[in-house]
Short mmCIF file of C-alpha atoms and ligand atoms in Angstrom, two decimals:
data_model
loop_
_atom_site.label_atom_id
_atom_site.label_comp_id
_atom_site.label_asym_id
_atom_site.label_seq_id
_atom_site.Cartn_x
_atom_site.Cartn_y
_atom_site.Cartn_z
CA MET A 1 -103.34 -13.19 71.17
CA TYR A 2 -99.39 -13.11 72.19
CA ASP A 3 -97.45 -10.26 73.81
CA ILE A 4 -95.06 -10.21 71.82
CA SER A 5 -92.92 -7.20 73.37
CA LYS A 6 -93.23 -9.84 76.47
CA VAL A 7 -91.66 -12.44 74.67
CA GLN A 8 -88.87 -10.42 73.10
CA ASN A 9 -88.42 -9.58 77.43
CA THR A 10 -88.14 -12.70 78.67
CA ALA A 11 -85.78 -14.31 76.28
CA SER A 12 -83.46 -11.21 76.49
CA THR A 13 -83.42 -11.57 80.25
CA LEU A 14 -82.04 -14.94 79.39
CA PHE A 15 -79.35 -14.90 77.32
CA SER A 16 -78.02 -12.70 80.03
CA ALA A 17 -78.48 -14.90 82.35
CA TYR A 18 -76.13 -17.14 79.62
CA ALA A 19 -74.32 -14.75 79.24
CA SER A 20 -73.12 -14.10 82.83
CA LEU A 21 -72.92 -17.34 83.54
CA ALA A 22 -70.65 -18.44 80.58
CA ALA A 23 -68.26 -15.07 82.26
CA SER A 24 -68.50 -16.45 85.72
CA MET A 25 -67.86 -20.00 84.43
CA MET A 26 -65.14 -18.41 82.32
CA LEU A 27 -63.67 -17.10 85.08
CA VAL A 28 -64.07 -20.02 87.32
CA ARG A 29 -62.26 -21.68 84.97
CA THR A 30 -59.43 -19.00 84.38
CA MET A 31 -58.83 -18.82 88.59
CA ALA A 32 -59.19 -22.42 88.99
CA ASN A 33 -55.82 -22.96 85.97
CA ASP A 34 -53.90 -20.66 87.84
CA LEU A 35 -54.54 -21.72 91.08
CA ILE A 36 -55.13 -25.63 91.21
CA PRO A 37 -52.54 -27.58 90.70
CA LYS A 38 -52.65 -29.17 86.58
CA SER A 39 -52.35 -33.28 87.86
CA LEU A 40 -55.31 -32.45 90.28
CA LEU A 41 -57.63 -30.75 87.55
CA THR A 42 -56.94 -33.47 85.25
CA TYR A 43 -58.43 -35.71 87.81
CA ILE A 44 -60.87 -33.87 88.74
CA GLN A 45 -62.25 -33.63 85.23
CA SER A 46 -61.87 -37.01 85.17
CA ALA A 47 -64.58 -37.49 88.73
CA ILE A 48 -66.32 -35.12 86.67
CA SER A 49 -66.58 -37.23 82.90
CA TYR A 50 -67.48 -40.20 85.41
CA LEU A 51 -70.46 -39.43 87.06
CA PHE A 52 -71.49 -37.75 84.48
CA THR A 53 -70.97 -41.56 81.16
CA PRO A 54 -73.48 -43.85 81.44
CA LEU A 55 -71.66 -47.15 82.93
CA SER A 56 -70.03 -49.00 80.75
CA THR A 57 -70.55 -52.39 80.90
CA GLN A 58 -67.72 -54.00 78.39
CA LEU A 59 -64.28 -54.41 79.07
CA THR A 60 -61.29 -54.69 76.67
CA ILE A 61 -57.70 -55.61 77.44
CA ILE A 62 -55.07 -54.77 75.04
CA VAL A 63 -52.77 -57.20 74.03
CA ASP A 64 -49.58 -55.68 72.91
CA GLU A 65 -47.58 -57.31 69.83
CA GLN A 66 -44.78 -56.85 72.31
CA CYS A 67 -43.81 -56.97 75.63
CA GLY A 68 -40.65 -54.35 76.18
CA MET A 69 -38.31 -56.28 73.31
CA THR A 70 -39.83 -59.64 73.27
CA ARG A 71 -42.57 -61.06 71.43
CA ASN A 72 -45.57 -60.93 73.78
CA GLN A 73 -46.47 -64.31 73.55
CA VAL A 74 -50.51 -63.95 73.88
CA TYR A 75 -50.71 -61.88 71.42
CA GLU A 76 -49.51 -64.99 69.74
CA ALA A 77 -51.32 -66.90 70.08
CA ALA A 78 -54.45 -65.33 69.16
CA GLU A 79 -52.62 -64.31 66.09
CA ILE A 80 -52.88 -67.97 65.84
CA TYR A 81 -55.51 -69.21 67.32
CA LEU A 82 -58.25 -66.34 65.04
CA ARG A 83 -57.05 -68.00 61.80
CA THR A 84 -59.44 -70.61 62.47
CA LYS A 85 -62.03 -68.09 64.06
CA ILE A 86 -61.93 -66.50 60.40
CA GLY A 87 -65.48 -66.44 58.90
CA PRO A 88 -66.80 -65.97 54.90
CA ASN A 89 -67.20 -62.36 56.17
CA ALA A 90 -64.16 -61.47 56.34
CA ASP A 91 -63.26 -58.51 53.07
CA LYS A 92 -59.16 -58.74 53.21
CA VAL A 93 -57.33 -61.20 54.81
CA ARG A 94 -53.40 -62.26 54.98
CA ALA A 95 -52.21 -65.37 53.51
CA HIS A 96 -48.39 -66.56 53.97
CA LYS A 97 -46.09 -70.06 54.82
CA THR A 98 -42.83 -69.81 56.04
CA PRO A 99 -40.70 -73.32 55.25
CA LYS A 100 -40.94 -74.75 58.74
CA GLN A 101 -45.00 -75.06 57.83
CA LYS A 102 -47.50 -77.64 56.03
CA ASN A 103 -49.70 -75.38 54.96
CA ILE A 104 -50.83 -71.96 53.96
CA ASN A 105 -52.44 -70.12 56.75
CA VAL A 106 -54.71 -66.73 56.63
CA SER A 107 -54.64 -64.68 59.68
CA ILE A 108 -56.84 -61.19 60.08
CA GLU A 109 -56.00 -57.54 58.05
CA LYS A 110 -55.57 -54.49 60.62
CA ASP A 111 -59.44 -52.76 62.02
CA GLU A 112 -61.22 -56.92 61.02
CA GLU A 113 -62.81 -57.80 63.68
CA ILE A 114 -63.93 -61.16 64.98
CA THR A 115 -65.77 -62.22 66.99
CA ASP A 116 -65.76 -65.73 69.27
CA VAL A 117 -67.68 -67.11 72.21
CA TYR A 118 -66.41 -69.26 75.05
CA GLY A 119 -69.19 -70.96 77.04
CA VAL A 120 -71.76 -68.25 77.64
CA VAL A 121 -68.94 -65.21 77.04
CA GLN A 122 -69.63 -63.76 73.73
CA MET A 123 -66.07 -61.69 72.54
CA LYS A 124 -65.11 -59.23 70.02
CA TRP A 125 -61.32 -59.22 69.13
CA ARG A 126 -59.58 -56.17 66.77
CA LEU A 127 -56.18 -55.92 65.10
CA VAL A 128 -55.53 -52.45 65.59
CA SER A 129 -52.56 -51.34 64.12
CA VAL A 130 -51.17 -47.02 64.49
CA GLU A 131 -48.76 -46.07 62.09
CA PRO A 132 -45.52 -45.07 63.58
CA GLN A 133 -45.09 -41.11 64.28
CA ASP A 134 -40.97 -41.43 63.23
CA ARG A 135 -41.21 -39.16 60.06
CA HIS A 136 -37.68 -41.20 59.31
CA GLY A 137 -40.06 -44.70 60.08
CA TYR A 138 -36.95 -45.47 63.29
CA THR A 139 -40.00 -46.69 64.89
CA PRO A 140 -41.66 -50.01 63.62
CA GLU A 141 -45.74 -49.51 63.65
CA LYS A 142 -47.21 -50.75 66.74
CA ARG A 143 -49.97 -53.31 66.95
CA PHE A 144 -52.05 -54.53 69.71
CA PHE A 145 -55.31 -57.01 69.89
CA GLU A 146 -58.31 -55.44 71.73
CA LEU A 147 -60.33 -57.71 73.70
CA SER A 148 -63.65 -56.79 74.30
CA PHE A 149 -66.05 -58.50 76.48
CA ASN A 150 -69.09 -58.27 79.35
CA LYS A 151 -66.57 -56.89 82.67
CA LYS A 152 -68.76 -59.48 84.66
CA PHE A 153 -66.78 -61.86 82.81
CA LYS A 154 -62.84 -60.38 83.17
CA GLU A 155 -62.35 -63.05 86.13
CA SER A 156 -63.23 -66.01 83.16
CA VAL A 157 -61.48 -64.29 80.21
CA LEU A 158 -58.14 -64.07 82.70
CA ASN A 159 -57.65 -67.06 83.81
CA GLU A 160 -59.72 -69.70 81.61
CA TYR A 161 -60.33 -68.65 78.26
CA LEU A 162 -56.76 -66.51 77.62
CA PRO A 163 -55.43 -70.12 78.74
CA PHE A 164 -57.50 -71.86 76.93
CA VAL A 165 -56.07 -69.44 73.48
CA LEU A 166 -52.64 -70.25 74.30
CA THR A 167 -53.21 -74.15 74.44
CA LYS A 168 -54.93 -74.15 71.31
CA ALA A 169 -52.59 -72.08 69.23
CA LYS A 170 -49.82 -74.42 70.39
CA GLU A 171 -51.74 -77.44 69.28
CA ILE A 172 -52.51 -75.34 65.98
CA GLN A 173 -48.79 -74.40 65.59
CA ASP A 174 -47.30 -78.55 66.48
CA ASN A 175 -50.25 -79.80 63.62
CA ASP A 176 -49.19 -77.63 61.10
CA ARG A 177 -45.26 -78.38 61.67
CA ALA A 178 -43.50 -79.82 59.03
CA VAL A 179 -41.75 -82.81 60.79
CA LYS A 180 -37.54 -82.54 59.77
CA LEU A 181 -35.28 -85.37 58.99
CA TYR A 182 -32.02 -84.16 60.01
CA THR A 183 -28.78 -86.01 58.81
CA ARG A 184 -25.82 -84.96 58.23
CA ASP A 185 -25.07 -86.66 54.68
CA CYS A 186 -28.22 -84.03 53.16
CA PRO A 187 -28.01 -83.28 49.92
CA CYS A 188 -30.09 -79.88 51.29
CA GLY A 189 -30.72 -76.89 48.83
CA SER A 190 -31.54 -74.15 50.38
CA ASP A 191 -34.15 -73.65 53.23
CA ASP A 192 -37.54 -72.45 50.20
CA ASP A 193 -38.02 -75.99 49.72
CA GLY A 194 -38.35 -77.28 53.43
CA TYR A 195 -34.24 -77.83 52.79
CA GLY A 196 -31.66 -76.53 54.14
CA TYR A 197 -29.69 -76.59 57.51
CA GLY A 198 -29.75 -75.42 60.66
CA GLY A 199 -31.96 -77.04 63.97
CA GLY A 200 -28.88 -74.95 65.39
CA GLY A 201 -27.17 -77.20 63.19
CA GLY A 202 -24.40 -74.34 62.10
CA GLY A 203 -24.05 -76.58 58.90
CA VAL A 204 -22.94 -79.83 60.88
CA TRP A 205 -26.56 -81.17 60.24
CA GLY A 206 -28.59 -80.94 56.90
CA SER A 207 -32.38 -81.24 56.95
CA ILE A 208 -35.03 -82.24 54.63
CA ASN A 209 -38.46 -81.89 55.17
CA LEU A 210 -39.65 -85.83 57.03
CA ASP A 211 -42.75 -86.83 54.43
CA HIS A 212 -42.94 -90.89 56.05
CA PRO A 213 -46.74 -91.43 55.85
CA ALA A 214 -45.99 -93.54 58.98
CA THR A 215 -48.42 -93.31 62.01
CA PHE A 216 -49.48 -95.38 64.73
CA ASP A 217 -53.15 -95.77 63.28
CA THR A 218 -50.86 -97.04 60.58
CA LEU A 219 -48.66 -99.19 62.62
CA ALA A 220 -48.50 -102.41 62.22
CA MET A 221 -48.08 -104.06 65.96
CA GLU A 222 -49.51 -105.68 68.31
CA PRO A 223 -52.49 -102.63 70.00
CA GLU A 224 -51.95 -103.13 73.89
CA MET A 225 -48.19 -102.52 72.98
CA LYS A 226 -48.77 -99.56 70.98
CA LYS A 227 -50.94 -97.75 73.59
CA MET A 228 -47.88 -98.29 75.88
CA ILE A 229 -46.21 -96.25 73.39
CA ILE A 230 -48.38 -93.94 72.95
CA GLU A 231 -49.59 -93.37 76.44
CA ASP A 232 -45.07 -93.42 77.09
CA LEU A 233 -44.85 -90.74 75.08
CA ASP A 234 -48.09 -88.86 76.70
CA ARG A 235 -46.67 -89.29 79.75
CA PHE A 236 -42.69 -88.47 79.14
CA VAL A 237 -43.67 -84.52 77.08
CA LYS A 238 -46.84 -83.84 80.20
CA ARG A 239 -43.64 -84.15 82.61
CA ARG A 240 -41.65 -80.89 81.94
CA ASP A 241 -42.28 -80.31 86.43
CA PHE A 242 -42.09 -83.89 87.29
CA TYR A 243 -38.43 -84.63 85.99
CA LYS A 244 -37.46 -80.63 87.46
CA LYS A 245 -38.96 -82.12 90.10
CA VAL A 246 -37.28 -85.17 90.77
CA GLY A 247 -33.65 -83.96 89.62
CA LYS A 248 -33.85 -85.75 86.17
CA ALA A 249 -33.27 -84.77 82.86
CA TRP A 250 -35.89 -84.73 80.97
CA LYS A 251 -34.47 -87.38 78.21
CA ARG A 252 -36.80 -90.51 77.30
CA GLY A 253 -34.09 -93.31 75.82
CA TYR A 254 -35.77 -96.49 73.09
CA LEU A 255 -34.55 -99.16 72.64
CA LEU A 256 -36.25 -100.90 68.88
CA TYR A 257 -34.96 -104.41 67.91
CA GLY A 258 -36.41 -107.58 65.76
CA PRO A 259 -35.80 -108.87 62.44
CA PRO A 260 -35.19 -105.79 59.17
CA GLY A 261 -39.20 -105.53 57.82
CA THR A 262 -40.66 -105.50 61.04
CA GLY A 263 -41.06 -101.38 61.47
CA LYS A 264 -38.64 -100.25 63.71
CA SER A 265 -37.64 -97.41 61.77
CA SER A 266 -41.83 -97.24 60.97
CA LEU A 267 -42.12 -96.57 64.48
CA ILE A 268 -39.87 -93.63 64.68
CA ALA A 269 -41.41 -92.01 61.80
CA ALA A 270 -44.09 -92.60 63.76
CA MET A 271 -43.30 -91.22 66.78
CA ALA A 272 -42.24 -88.29 65.50
CA ASN A 273 -45.14 -87.87 63.49
CA TYR A 274 -47.49 -87.90 66.06
CA LEU A 275 -45.38 -85.90 69.21
CA LYS A 276 -43.71 -83.22 65.79
CA PHE A 277 -40.44 -83.78 67.08
CA ASP A 278 -37.45 -83.43 64.67
CA ILE A 279 -35.74 -86.47 63.69
CA TYR A 280 -31.51 -86.39 63.69
CA ASP A 281 -30.83 -89.37 61.58
CA LEU A 282 -26.96 -89.91 63.64
CA GLU A 283 -24.46 -92.64 61.21
CA LEU A 284 -22.62 -93.31 63.96
CA THR A 285 -19.49 -95.70 61.76
CA SER A 286 -19.14 -92.28 59.38
CA LEU A 287 -17.61 -90.51 62.34
CA TYR A 288 -13.67 -91.06 63.62
CA SER A 289 -13.48 -89.67 67.25
CA ASN A 290 -15.79 -89.03 70.35
CA SER A 291 -14.66 -85.37 69.88
CA GLU A 292 -16.89 -85.49 66.64
CA LEU A 293 -19.35 -87.23 68.47
CA ARG A 294 -20.19 -84.54 71.13
CA ARG A 295 -19.37 -82.00 68.66
CA ILE A 296 -22.62 -83.58 66.35
CA LEU A 297 -24.36 -84.27 69.20
CA ILE A 298 -24.05 -80.94 70.91
CA SER A 299 -25.54 -79.55 67.69
CA THR A 300 -28.83 -80.67 67.63
CA SER A 301 -31.86 -78.89 68.67
CA ASN A 302 -34.88 -79.15 71.72
CA ARG A 303 -37.84 -81.15 71.16
CA SER A 304 -35.90 -83.88 68.83
CA ILE A 305 -35.83 -87.20 68.19
CA ILE A 306 -31.75 -88.76 67.81
CA VAL A 307 -32.01 -91.75 65.79
CA ILE A 308 -28.77 -94.40 65.69
CA GLU A 309 -29.72 -97.25 63.57
CA ASP A 310 -28.40 -100.87 63.57
CA ILE A 311 -26.42 -100.36 67.05
CA ASP A 312 -25.26 -103.97 67.13
CA CYS A 313 -22.78 -102.91 63.68
CA SER A 314 -22.01 -99.46 64.22
CA VAL A 315 -20.51 -100.83 67.26
CA GLU A 316 -18.34 -102.94 65.68
CA MET A 317 -15.89 -99.69 64.96
CA HIS A 318 -15.19 -99.78 68.42
CA ASP A 319 -12.08 -100.75 68.45
CA ARG A 320 -11.56 -98.02 65.51
CA ASN A 321 -8.73 -96.42 66.13
CA LEU A 322 -7.14 -94.68 62.80
CA GLY A 323 -3.30 -94.48 62.69
CA HIS A 324 -1.64 -93.73 66.05
CA GLN A 325 -4.35 -91.75 67.39
CA PRO A 326 -4.64 -91.23 70.96
CA SER A 327 -6.69 -93.81 72.32
CA ASP A 328 -8.86 -90.99 73.60
CA THR A 329 -9.60 -89.18 70.48
CA LYS A 330 -11.04 -92.77 68.60
CA ILE A 331 -15.23 -93.07 69.33
CA THR A 332 -16.01 -96.42 71.36
CA LEU A 333 -18.97 -97.40 73.04
CA SER A 334 -17.92 -96.40 76.07
CA GLY A 335 -17.36 -92.78 74.85
CA LEU A 336 -20.60 -92.91 73.22
CA LEU A 337 -22.69 -93.74 76.65
CA ASN A 338 -20.09 -91.50 79.12
CA PHE A 339 -21.05 -88.62 76.34
CA ILE A 340 -25.23 -90.08 75.95
CA ASP A 341 -25.38 -89.57 79.51
CA GLY A 342 -23.54 -86.46 79.38
CA LEU A 343 -26.27 -85.43 77.33
CA TRP A 344 -28.37 -86.75 79.39
CA SER A 345 -27.59 -84.50 81.64
CA ASN A 346 -26.37 -81.76 80.68
CA CYS A 347 -27.43 -79.45 78.29
CA GLY A 348 -31.13 -79.29 76.29
CA ASP A 349 -34.85 -80.79 77.07
CA GLU A 350 -37.29 -82.99 75.75
CA ARG A 351 -34.90 -85.05 74.20
CA ILE A 352 -35.67 -88.94 72.93
CA ILE A 353 -32.97 -91.70 71.81
CA VAL A 354 -34.28 -94.25 69.94
CA PHE A 355 -31.02 -97.26 69.01
CA THR A 356 -32.36 -99.72 66.92
CA THR A 357 -31.00 -103.20 65.79
CA ASN A 358 -31.60 -106.09 64.38
CA HIS A 359 -30.15 -108.67 66.97
CA LYS A 360 -30.07 -107.90 70.73
CA GLU A 361 -28.38 -110.29 71.85
CA LYS A 362 -25.07 -109.25 70.35
CA LEU A 363 -25.47 -106.07 72.05
CA ASP A 364 -22.39 -104.51 74.62
CA PRO A 365 -24.01 -105.57 77.94
CA ALA A 366 -23.39 -101.87 79.03
CA LEU A 367 -26.14 -100.73 76.44
CA LEU A 368 -28.69 -102.83 78.02
CA ARG A 369 -27.90 -102.64 81.44
CA PRO A 370 -31.37 -100.85 83.15
CA GLY A 371 -31.55 -97.16 83.45
CA ARG A 372 -30.64 -96.71 80.15
CA MET A 373 -32.80 -96.95 77.78
CA ASP A 374 -35.57 -96.59 79.09
CA MET A 375 -37.86 -98.86 77.63
CA HIS A 376 -37.42 -101.92 75.02
CA ILE A 377 -39.59 -102.40 72.76
CA HIS A 378 -39.58 -105.72 70.03
CA MET A 379 -40.55 -105.76 66.41
CA SER A 380 -41.32 -109.19 66.17
CA TYR A 381 -43.20 -110.95 62.94
CA CYS A 382 -46.86 -110.29 61.92
CA THR A 383 -49.14 -111.49 64.54
CA ASN A 384 -52.95 -111.50 62.77
CA GLN A 385 -54.17 -108.43 65.19
CA SER A 386 -51.31 -106.91 63.00
CA PHE A 387 -51.93 -108.42 60.10
CA LYS A 388 -55.86 -107.34 60.01
CA ILE A 389 -53.80 -103.87 60.33
CA LEU A 390 -51.93 -104.04 56.90
CA ALA A 391 -54.81 -105.82 55.53
CA PHE A 392 -57.08 -102.95 57.13
CA ASN A 393 -54.91 -99.83 55.40
CA TYR A 394 -54.47 -101.22 52.35
CA LEU A 395 -57.39 -102.91 50.85
CA GLY A 396 -59.67 -100.93 53.75
CA VAL A 397 -60.76 -104.51 54.14
CA SER A 398 -61.31 -105.33 57.71
CA ASP A 399 -62.98 -109.03 56.32
CA HIS A 400 -63.03 -111.39 53.72
CA ARG A 401 -63.51 -115.60 53.53
CA LEU A 402 -59.58 -116.29 52.98
CA PHE A 403 -58.29 -113.61 56.60
CA GLY A 404 -59.40 -117.79 58.13
CA GLU A 405 -56.82 -119.26 56.39
CA ILE A 406 -54.44 -116.52 56.58
CA GLU A 407 -54.51 -116.25 60.61
CA GLY A 408 -54.14 -119.94 61.19
CA LEU A 409 -50.84 -120.17 59.19
CA ILE A 410 -49.63 -116.47 59.90
CA LYS A 411 -49.60 -117.42 63.94
CA ASN A 412 -46.86 -120.66 62.50
CA VAL A 413 -44.76 -118.24 60.12
CA GLU A 414 -42.19 -116.03 60.95
CA VAL A 415 -42.88 -113.66 58.23
CA THR A 416 -42.44 -109.87 58.52
CA PRO A 417 -45.60 -106.28 58.15
CA ALA A 418 -42.82 -105.25 55.27
CA GLU A 419 -43.48 -109.14 52.96
CA VAL A 420 -46.95 -108.78 53.25
CA ALA A 421 -47.16 -105.20 53.12
CA GLU A 422 -45.43 -106.03 49.49
CA GLU A 423 -47.95 -108.64 48.81
CA LEU A 424 -50.46 -106.41 49.71
CA MET A 425 -49.90 -103.52 47.03
CA ARG A 426 -49.77 -105.74 44.20
CA SER A 427 -53.11 -105.60 43.15
CA GLU A 428 -56.06 -103.25 44.75
CA ASP A 429 -57.98 -106.45 44.45
CA ALA A 430 -58.75 -107.97 47.42
CA GLU A 431 -59.03 -110.40 46.05
CA VAL A 432 -55.74 -110.89 44.51
CA VAL A 433 -53.88 -109.44 46.98
CA LEU A 434 -55.00 -112.13 49.70
CA GLU A 435 -54.22 -115.31 47.38
CA GLY A 436 -51.20 -114.17 46.84
CA VAL A 437 -50.57 -113.11 50.97
CA LEU A 438 -51.86 -117.19 51.19
CA ASN A 439 -48.76 -118.71 49.13
CA LEU A 440 -46.66 -116.67 50.33
CA LEU A 441 -47.34 -117.96 54.00
CA LYS A 442 -48.09 -121.55 51.98
CA ARG A 443 -44.55 -121.64 51.10
CA LYS A 444 -43.33 -119.58 54.30
CA ALA A 445 -44.56 -123.29 56.18
CA ASP A 446 -43.13 -125.21 53.27
CA GLU A 447 -39.62 -123.79 53.79
CA ALA A 448 -39.64 -123.76 57.25
CA ASN A 449 -40.28 -127.62 56.83
CA GLU A 450 -37.75 -128.80 54.85
CA ILE A 451 -35.81 -126.42 56.71
CA LYS A 452 -36.55 -127.82 59.87
CA GLU A 453 -36.59 -131.93 59.09
CA GLU A 454 -32.94 -131.13 57.16
CA LYS A 455 -31.44 -130.72 59.96
CA SER A 456 -33.52 -133.21 62.67
CA PRO A 457 -30.88 -135.10 63.90
CA SER A 458 -31.54 -138.69 62.20
CA THR A 459 -30.62 -142.11 65.00
CA PRO A 460 -27.43 -142.41 64.26
CA GLU A 461 -28.88 -146.25 64.49
CA ASP A 462 -30.71 -144.45 60.54
CA ASP A 463 -27.42 -143.40 59.99
CA GLU A 464 -25.73 -146.60 60.05
CA LYS A 465 -28.03 -148.56 58.16
CA GLU A 466 -28.23 -146.19 54.97
CA GLU A 467 -24.74 -145.64 54.77
CA ILE A 468 -24.21 -148.84 54.93
CA GLU A 469 -27.27 -149.52 51.94
CA ASP A 470 -25.52 -146.89 50.70
CA LYS A 471 -21.97 -148.27 50.29
CA LYS A 472 -23.53 -151.92 49.06
CA VAL A 473 -24.29 -150.11 45.71
CA ASP A 474 -21.25 -147.97 44.60
CA GLY A 475 -18.61 -147.61 47.68
CA GLY A 476 -19.82 -144.33 49.34
CA GLU A 477 -20.29 -142.13 46.61
CA ILE A 478 -23.70 -141.07 46.85
CA GLN A 479 -23.38 -140.97 50.47
CA GLU A 480 -21.69 -137.43 49.46
CA ALA A 481 -23.37 -136.66 47.01
CA LYS A 482 -26.45 -136.45 49.76
CA ARG A 483 -24.67 -134.49 52.15
CA LEU A 484 -23.61 -131.88 48.99
CA ARG A 485 -26.92 -131.63 48.16
CA THR A 486 -28.17 -130.82 51.15
CA GLU A 487 -26.24 -128.41 52.12
CA VAL A 488 -27.18 -126.33 48.75
CA LEU A 489 -30.75 -126.60 49.58
CA VAL A 490 -30.23 -125.30 53.23
CA HIS A 491 -27.99 -122.73 51.77
CA THR A 492 -30.25 -121.77 48.89
CA LEU A 493 -33.58 -121.77 50.80
CA ARG A 494 -31.66 -118.86 53.33
CA ASN A 495 -30.38 -117.22 50.60
CA GLN A 496 -33.73 -117.86 48.87
CA ARG A 497 -35.46 -116.37 52.22
CA ARG A 498 -32.91 -113.80 53.04
CA GLY A 499 -33.40 -112.40 49.56
CA ARG A 500 -37.55 -112.00 49.74
CA MET A 501 -37.12 -109.98 52.80
CA ARG A 502 -35.09 -106.94 51.03
CA ILE A 503 -37.55 -106.68 48.20
CA GLY A 504 -39.87 -103.67 48.91
CA ARG A 505 -38.07 -102.38 51.75
CA PRO A 506 -36.71 -98.72 51.25
CA ASN A 507 -32.56 -98.35 50.33
CA ARG A 508 -31.00 -98.68 53.08
CA GLY A 509 -27.72 -97.07 52.43
CA ARG A 510 -26.93 -93.90 53.69
CA GLY A 511 -29.67 -91.20 54.18
CA GLY A 512 -31.92 -93.65 52.77
CA ARG A 513 -33.67 -95.43 55.02
CA TRP A 514 -36.58 -92.93 55.43
N1 ATP B 601 -45.21 -102.92 61.34
C1 ATP B 601 -45.27 -102.15 60.65
N2 ATP B 601 -46.38 -101.08 60.08
C2 ATP B 601 -46.21 -101.01 59.18
N3 ATP B 601 -45.95 -101.28 57.42
C3 ATP B 601 -44.63 -102.08 58.04
C4 ATP B 601 -44.54 -102.09 59.63
N4 ATP B 601 -43.24 -103.30 59.59
C5 ATP B 601 -42.89 -102.45 58.10
N5 ATP B 601 -43.50 -102.09 57.50
C6 ATP B 601 -43.13 -101.75 55.98
O1 ATP B 601 -42.27 -102.81 55.36
C7 ATP B 601 -41.04 -101.14 55.32
C8 ATP B 601 -39.48 -101.55 55.84
O2 ATP B 601 -40.21 -102.03 57.49
P1 ATP B 601 -39.37 -100.80 58.04
O3 ATP B 601 -37.53 -100.06 57.31
O4 ATP B 601 -40.32 -100.37 59.46
O5 ATP B 601 -38.27 -101.82 59.12
P2 ATP B 601 -37.39 -102.04 59.65
O6 ATP B 601 -37.89 -102.91 61.72
O7 ATP B 601 -36.51 -100.82 60.18
O8 ATP B 601 -36.22 -102.74 59.05
P3 ATP B 601 -34.70 -102.33 58.84
O9 ATP B 601 -33.56 -103.62 60.57
O10 ATP B 601 -34.26 -103.68 57.87
O11 ATP B 601 -34.36 -100.74 59.31
C9 ATP B 601 -41.84 -100.05 55.43
O12 ATP B 601 -41.94 -99.19 54.66
C10 ATP B 601 -43.66 -100.75 55.62
O13 ATP B 601 -43.76 -99.91 54.24
MG1 MG B 602 -35.06 -99.37 59.78
#
């Protein structure tokens, strides 16, 4: 049996002991508060709690949205990167798209958590948003990401994972960026439809989204040449530090030359789509002075391609002098070159300038001198390789019974990719269109032979014999008729060739060549 009085005694002893301990604790705390400085007290308290709480294995990195007045690049990158990590279980996401973006994007809502794995490291991201304390709403809400993971991976998260997030975000952003075409005569409307003014142009340039589908994959040209251009572009964009080190402006110039319809404009579009650079289409013939040219070039933005098409025609205006203007206000080739050299070394980064021409031989040697244009690219008539690329793009076939005959002819005929492309578009039936290509090639081969024959010099003896014969018949009339017929034939053939080359090619009017 229990002795009730004993139990009561023990309980009251315990209670009185606790009461006296509590009273002493209070006394000690009051004395400590009075005697020990507050900062030291806080330190002692945190040290005691550190000693008595179990060691946490988790580390949390806070990634604030703002670094003072500027946006935190890590925050921006995380926001973009995490879009690709939103799983099917997310309860709430945000959707958005700006005129400069191609796609609708989703991002996480506050308090949502996203998990990610990098190598063996498991990570958890959480978006936190703190409402402003200020009742008047002057203080914006404070947002930040919390990135938690096991402490032992601190180094690899900071030195490898976060740089990886930055790179990945740039890649995602570049892919989503709509490439703009800036022209000075664009019928642009509001910025909402992908139209707009700007790009630093301040109204000088109008812009429109460049929806040109050309890519290096669809471009029909010799594979080695294509590879060389892609490598050159890659090297160029990667070499920011190199350019700085050697004291050279970060610019590159290309001269594209070749007959109409061989893909010069398509190559420029492919370059822009590849690099995600905007294009500034500069129509020199619409400019009247070097100062206007300077103003326009200065208003172009970084990471862009400045295009001057048909430079041989554009610089015909080098003597254009309006009325009584002094010569330094007119636009001249040397003005253009000097300015480009100046622009090259003075302002802007990551710029590419492209000149195109159908007649390289007509260009001023100043333009061709080494160092002015870094690469001269010859866009030539269709070859076997480029025909195969076109056939694959348009028909999806990489072999056909007519290929052999086509390839036998194509190497001896001057046919442009534009002409072949036009034939390939006539039907979806590979048999039908390849017959069409074959006929085109045969026709071209015949025309070329006829022209050659008409042009081939006959020996003086032949001419004399023929003349005597003709005179014998009608006293010279036949001879004159023959000469006229030859002239007409050559003329007609030439016109036919020119006419056919133009069929199906984009409008060459101002702003219409893209
Ligand atoms: N190399 C090519 N690869 C693929 N398609 C091509 C190629 N060349 C021409 N084309 C087709 O022909 C059309 C006209 O080509 P493009 O405008 O690029 O020629 P260009 O060389 O710029 O001609 P121009 O000297 O008249 O400006 C393109 O839209 C494209 O469909
Ligand atoms: Mg062109």
